[in-house]
PDB file of C-alpha atoms and ligand atoms in Angstrom:
ATOM      1  CA  MET J   1      -0.113  -0.231   0.044  1.00 74.00           C
ATOM      2  CA  LEU J   2       1.362   3.277  -1.564  1.00 82.00           C
ATOM      3  CA  SER J   3       2.282   5.276   1.866  1.00 92.00           C
ATOM      4  CA  LEU J   4       0.470   8.721   2.752  1.00 96.00           C
ATOM      5  CA  ILE J   5       3.379  10.489   3.065  1.00 97.00           C
ATOM      6  CA  GLN J   6       4.602  12.182  -0.412  1.00 97.00           C
ATOM      7  CA  ILE J   7       7.435  13.790  -0.556  1.00 98.00           C
ATOM      8  CA  VAL J   8       8.654  16.447  -3.221  1.00 97.00           C
ATOM      9  CA  HIS J   9      12.650  16.589  -2.960  1.00 97.00           C
ATOM     10  CA  PHE J  10      13.034  20.597  -4.544  1.00 97.00           C
ATOM     11  CA  PRO J  11      16.863  20.495  -5.718  1.00 95.00           C
ATOM     12  CA  PRO J  12      19.057  22.983  -4.019  1.00 94.00           C
ATOM     13  CA  LEU J  13      20.559  25.159  -6.641  1.00 95.00           C
ATOM     14  CA  GLY J  14      23.269  26.811  -4.075  1.00 87.00           C
ATOM     15  CA  ASP J  15      26.766  27.622  -5.107  1.00 93.00           C
ATOM     16  CA  GLU J  16      29.748  29.340  -2.729  1.00 95.00           C
ATOM     17  CA  ARG J  17      27.175  32.384  -1.934  1.00 97.00           C
ATOM     18  CA  GLY J  18      24.803  30.086  -0.165  1.00 96.00           C
ATOM     19  CA  SER J  19      21.488  28.326  -1.340  1.00 95.00           C
ATOM     20  CA  LEU J  20      18.060  28.630  -3.358  1.00 97.00           C
ATOM     21  CA  VAL J  21      15.265  26.876  -4.213  1.00 97.00           C
ATOM     22  CA  ALA J  22      12.876  27.294  -7.066  1.00 97.00           C
ATOM     23  CA  LEU J  23       9.518  25.882  -6.861  1.00 97.00           C
ATOM     24  CA  GLU J  24       7.601  25.993 -10.312  1.00 96.00           C
ATOM     25  CA  ALA J  25       3.906  24.329 -11.386  1.00 97.00           C
ATOM     26  CA  HIS J  26       4.421  21.139 -12.985  1.00 96.00           C
ATOM     27  CA  LYS J  27       7.813  20.814 -12.568  1.00 94.00           C
ATOM     28  CA  THR J  28       8.670  20.567  -8.371  1.00 93.00           C
ATOM     29  CA  VAL J  29       4.980  21.135  -7.740  1.00 96.00           C
ATOM     30  CA  PRO J  30       2.569  19.038  -9.534  1.00 96.00           C
ATOM     31  CA  PHE J  31      -0.156  21.351 -10.241  1.00 97.00           C
ATOM     32  CA  ASP J  32      -0.715  24.921 -10.886  1.00 98.00           C
ATOM     33  CA  VAL J  33      -0.205  26.962  -8.345  1.00 98.00           C
ATOM     34  CA  LYS J  34      -3.049  29.400  -7.707  1.00 98.00           C
ATOM     35  CA  ARG J  35      -2.709  30.547  -3.846  1.00 98.00           C
ATOM     36  CA  VAL J  36       0.569  30.541  -1.518  1.00 98.00           C
ATOM     37  CA  TYR J  37       0.239  31.186   1.902  1.00 98.00           C
ATOM     38  CA  TYR J  38       2.474  30.550   4.872  1.00 98.00           C
ATOM     39  CA  ILE J  39       2.452  30.167   8.655  1.00 98.00           C
ATOM     40  CA  PHE J  40       4.828  31.665  11.152  1.00 98.00           C
ATOM     41  CA  GLY J  41       5.275  32.562  14.733  1.00 98.00           C
ATOM     42  CA  THR J  42       3.110  29.820  15.947  1.00 98.00           C
ATOM     43  CA  GLN J  43       2.783  29.257  19.808  1.00 96.00           C
ATOM     44  CA  GLU J  44       4.414  27.076  21.882  1.00 94.00           C
ATOM     45  CA  GLY J  45       2.330  23.827  22.277  1.00 96.00           C
ATOM     46  CA  VAL J  46      -0.181  25.115  19.532  1.00 98.00           C
ATOM     47  CA  SER J  47      -0.662  22.835  16.906  1.00 98.00           C
ATOM     48  CA  ARG J  48      -3.162  23.544  13.722  1.00 98.00           C
ATOM     49  CA  GLY J  49      -4.809  22.440  10.633  1.00 98.00           C
ATOM     50  CA  PHE J  50      -7.651  19.522  11.741  1.00 98.00           C
ATOM     51  CA  HIS J  51      -9.173  19.779   9.066  1.00 98.00           C
ATOM     52  CA  ALA J  52      -9.035  17.399   5.662  1.00 98.00           C
ATOM     53  CA  HIS J  53      -9.909  19.571   2.271  1.00 98.00           C
ATOM     54  CA  ARG J  54     -12.594  18.277  -0.575  1.00 98.00           C
ATOM     55  CA  ALA J  55     -10.655  19.248  -3.663  1.00 98.00           C
ATOM     56  CA  LEU J  56      -7.637  20.748  -2.846  1.00 98.00           C
ATOM     57  CA  GLN J  57      -3.552  19.703  -3.548  1.00 98.00           C
ATOM     58  CA  GLN J  58      -1.139  21.286  -1.435  1.00 98.00           C
ATOM     59  CA  VAL J  59       2.827  21.086  -0.697  1.00 98.00           C
ATOM     60  CA  ALA J  60       4.005  22.156   2.164  1.00 98.00           C
ATOM     61  CA  VAL J  61       7.644  22.721   2.978  1.00 98.00           C
ATOM     62  CA  CYS J  62       9.394  24.518   6.086  1.00 98.00           C
ATOM     63  CA  VAL J  63      11.498  27.202   4.765  1.00 98.00           C
ATOM     64  CA  THR J  64      13.261  27.355   8.272  1.00 98.00           C
ATOM     65  CA  GLY J  65      12.602  25.468  11.128  1.00 98.00           C
ATOM     66  CA  LYS J  66      10.309  22.749  11.704  1.00 98.00           C
ATOM     67  CA  CYS J  67       7.143  20.556  12.476  1.00 98.00           C
ATOM     68  CA  ARG J  68       5.596  17.719  12.597  1.00 98.00           C
ATOM     69  CA  ILE J  69       2.803  16.653  10.502  1.00 98.00           C
ATOM     70  CA  LEU J  70       0.134  14.000  10.741  1.00 98.00           C
ATOM     71  CA  LEU J  71      -1.617  12.567   7.504  1.00 98.00           C
ATOM     72  CA  ASP J  72      -4.891  10.537   8.059  1.00 98.00           C
ATOM     73  CA  ASP J  73      -7.234   8.660   5.175  1.00 97.00           C
ATOM     74  CA  GLY J  74     -10.025   7.623   7.488  1.00 96.00           C
ATOM     75  CA  GLN J  75      -7.600   4.234   7.616  1.00 95.00           C
ATOM     76  CA  ARG J  76      -4.267   4.853   8.786  1.00 96.00           C
ATOM     77  CA  SER J  77      -2.417   7.861   9.845  1.00 97.00           C
ATOM     78  CA  GLU J  78       1.415   8.492   9.057  1.00 98.00           C
ATOM     79  CA  GLU J  79       3.744  11.197  10.450  1.00 98.00           C
ATOM     80  CA  VAL J  80       6.505  13.125   8.899  1.00 98.00           C
ATOM     81  CA  TRP J  81       9.060  15.695  10.093  1.00 98.00           C
ATOM     82  CA  LEU J  82       9.277  19.250   7.800  1.00 98.00           C
ATOM     83  CA  ASP J  83      12.716  20.071   8.552  1.00 98.00           C
ATOM     84  CA  SER J  84      14.627  20.721   5.337  1.00 98.00           C
ATOM     85  CA  PRO J  85      13.525  23.801   2.949  1.00 98.00           C
ATOM     86  CA  THR J  86      14.201  21.037   0.037  1.00 98.00           C
ATOM     87  CA  LYS J  87      11.729  18.659   1.612  1.00 98.00           C
ATOM     88  CA  GLY J  88       8.596  18.936   0.346  1.00 98.00           C
ATOM     89  CA  LEU J  89       5.348  17.196   1.319  1.00 98.00           C
ATOM     90  CA  LEU J  90       2.489  16.706  -1.194  1.00 98.00           C
ATOM     91  CA  ILE J  91      -0.786  16.767   0.675  1.00 98.00           C
ATOM     92  CA  GLY J  92      -4.186  15.854  -1.906  1.00 97.00           C
ATOM     93  CA  ASP J  93      -7.504  15.520  -1.670  1.00 96.00           C
ATOM     94  CA  LEU J  94      -9.800  14.125   1.281  1.00 97.00           C
ATOM     95  CA  VAL J  95      -6.411  13.592   3.735  1.00 98.00           C
ATOM     96  CA  TRP J  96      -6.609  14.875   7.248  1.00 98.00           C
ATOM     97  CA  ARG J  97      -4.114  16.854   8.167  1.00 98.00           C
ATOM     98  CA  GLU J  98      -2.844  17.866  11.607  1.00 98.00           C
ATOM     99  CA  MET J  99       0.665  20.322  12.269  1.00 98.00           C
ATOM    100  CA  HIS J 100       2.221  19.994  15.859  1.00 98.00           C
ATOM    101  CA  ASP J 101       5.678  20.646  17.613  1.00 98.00           C
ATOM    102  CA  PHE J 102       6.639  23.809  15.550  1.00 98.00           C
ATOM    103  CA  SER J 103       9.565  25.239  16.063  1.00 98.00           C
ATOM    104  CA  VAL J 104       9.807  28.451  17.135  1.00 97.00           C
ATOM    105  CA  ASP J 105      11.573  29.648  14.218  1.00 98.00           C
ATOM    106  CA  CYS J 106       9.532  27.496  12.021  1.00 98.00           C
ATOM    107  CA  VAL J 107       7.761  29.308   8.417  1.00 98.00           C
ATOM    108  CA  LEU J 108       5.663  26.337   7.000  1.00 99.00           C
ATOM    109  CA  LEU J 109       5.353  27.714   3.306  1.00 98.00           C
ATOM    110  CA  VAL J 110       1.843  26.095   1.784  1.00 98.00           C
ATOM    111  CA  LEU J 111       1.774  25.861  -2.524  1.00 98.00           C
ATOM    112  CA  ALA J 112      -2.034  25.440  -3.319  1.00 98.00           C
ATOM    113  CA  SER J 113      -3.832  24.480  -6.120  1.00 98.00           C
ATOM    114  CA  GLU J 114      -6.898  26.523  -5.535  1.00 98.00           C
ATOM    115  CA  HIS J 115      -8.192  29.782  -4.222  1.00 98.00           C
ATOM    116  CA  TYR J 116      -9.450  30.061  -0.445  1.00 98.00           C
ATOM    117  CA  ASP J 117     -12.822  28.701  -0.421  1.00 98.00           C
ATOM    118  CA  GLU J 118     -14.079  27.755   3.177  1.00 97.00           C
ATOM    119  CA  THR J 119     -16.861  25.323   1.574  1.00 98.00           C
ATOM    120  CA  ASP J 120     -13.789  23.460   0.620  1.00 98.00           C
ATOM    121  CA  TYR J 121     -12.938  22.627   4.490  1.00 98.00           C
ATOM    122  CA  ILE J 122     -14.159  19.615   6.326  1.00 98.00           C
ATOM    123  CA  ARG J 123     -13.366  20.438  10.270  1.00 97.00           C
ATOM    124  CA  SER J 124     -14.575  17.725  12.201  1.00 97.00           C
ATOM    125  CA  TYR J 125     -12.972  14.151  12.055  1.00 98.00           C
ATOM    126  CA  ASP J 126     -16.663  12.703  12.182  1.00 98.00           C
ATOM    127  CA  ALA J 127     -17.537  15.176   9.434  1.00 98.00           C
ATOM    128  CA  PHE J 128     -14.366  13.448   7.255  1.00 98.00           C
ATOM    129  CA  LYS J 129     -15.511   9.735   7.902  1.00 98.00           C
ATOM    130  CA  GLN J 130     -18.807  10.559   6.628  1.00 97.00           C
ATOM    131  CA  VAL J 131     -17.620  12.590   3.815  1.00 97.00           C
ATOM    132  CA  LEU J 132     -15.713   9.130   2.941  1.00 97.00           C
ATOM    133  CA  LYS J 133     -18.309   6.808   3.714  1.00 95.00           C
ATOM    134  CA  SER J 134     -20.230   8.614   0.787  1.00 90.00           C
TER     135      SER J 134
HETATM  136  P1  TYD M   1      -7.188  27.413   8.639  1.00 75.25           P
HETATM  137  O1  TYD M   1      -7.025  26.843   7.529  1.00 75.25           O
HETATM  138  O2  TYD M   1      -7.808  27.843   9.793  1.00 75.25           O
HETATM  139  O3  TYD M   1      -5.385  27.262   9.799  1.00 75.25           O
HETATM  140  P2  TYD M   1      -4.807  26.130   9.716  1.00 75.25           P
HETATM  141  O4  TYD M   1      -5.535  24.688   9.649  1.00 75.25           O
HETATM  142  O5  TYD M   1      -3.558  26.241   9.599  1.00 75.25           O
HETATM  143  O6  TYD M   1      -5.112  26.168  11.652  1.00 75.25           O
HETATM  144  O7  TYD M   1      -7.099  29.237   8.416  1.00 75.25           O
HETATM  145  C1  TYD M   1      -7.158  30.151   9.670  1.00 75.25           C
HETATM  146  C2  TYD M   1      -8.022  31.567   9.161  1.00 75.25           C
HETATM  147  O8  TYD M   1      -7.382  32.149   7.706  1.00 75.25           O
HETATM  148  C3  TYD M   1      -8.668  31.229   8.887  1.00 75.25           C
HETATM  149  O9  TYD M   1     -10.185  32.271   9.212  1.00 75.25           O
HETATM  150  C4  TYD M   1      -9.107  31.178   7.541  1.00 75.25           C
HETATM  151  C5  TYD M   1      -7.732  32.034   6.950  1.00 75.25           C
HETATM  152  N1  TYD M   1      -6.952  31.493   5.448  1.00 75.25           N
HETATM  153  C6  TYD M   1      -7.348  32.792   4.564  1.00 75.25           C
HETATM  154  O10 TYD M   1      -8.734  33.451   4.620  1.00 75.25           O
HETATM  155  N2  TYD M   1      -6.841  32.330   3.780  1.00 75.25           N
HETATM  156  C7  TYD M   1      -6.125  31.349   3.387  1.00 75.25           C
HETATM  157  O11 TYD M   1      -5.880  31.009   1.902  1.00 75.25           O
HETATM  158  C8  TYD M   1      -6.087  30.252   4.753  1.00 75.25           C
HETATM  159  C9  TYD M   1      -4.801  29.296   4.505  1.00 75.25           C
HETATM  160  C10 TYD M   1      -6.660  30.650   5.490  1.00 75.25           C
END
């Protein structure tokens, strides 16, 4: 069975001056990017997420710092640490996600395939299980 954790490795384009990563639609990121957002300044002990999306592809990367991501497809849950600016996590439709253990310096950058749409969110785990059944 395929892992829920789909890592995308971004090639670092560094030279003697330092590092650079380029994210391009349909190259490093497997969809048209319609939205970019980032989460930073997360307070100690705070966890975020706790939702799924009906139709949204996302790639998440900690451009600095780290956090732990839990993904759950209703049958199993898997975890991964995002702890490198070259390590992206692909998150597809109908996957419950939680973000935990943000380091104080964490900047979690997310590229998304659609504009923000609150109606695309499934914000309770029970509702998520119901949607999976239907
Ligand atoms: P939310 O998705 O609940 O954050 P998280 O899952 O990381 O805890 O978003 C927090 C707030 O920001 C909520 O009021 C919706 C708003 N928001 C936007 O307006 N646009 C966006 O692209 C995102 C991701 C959130």
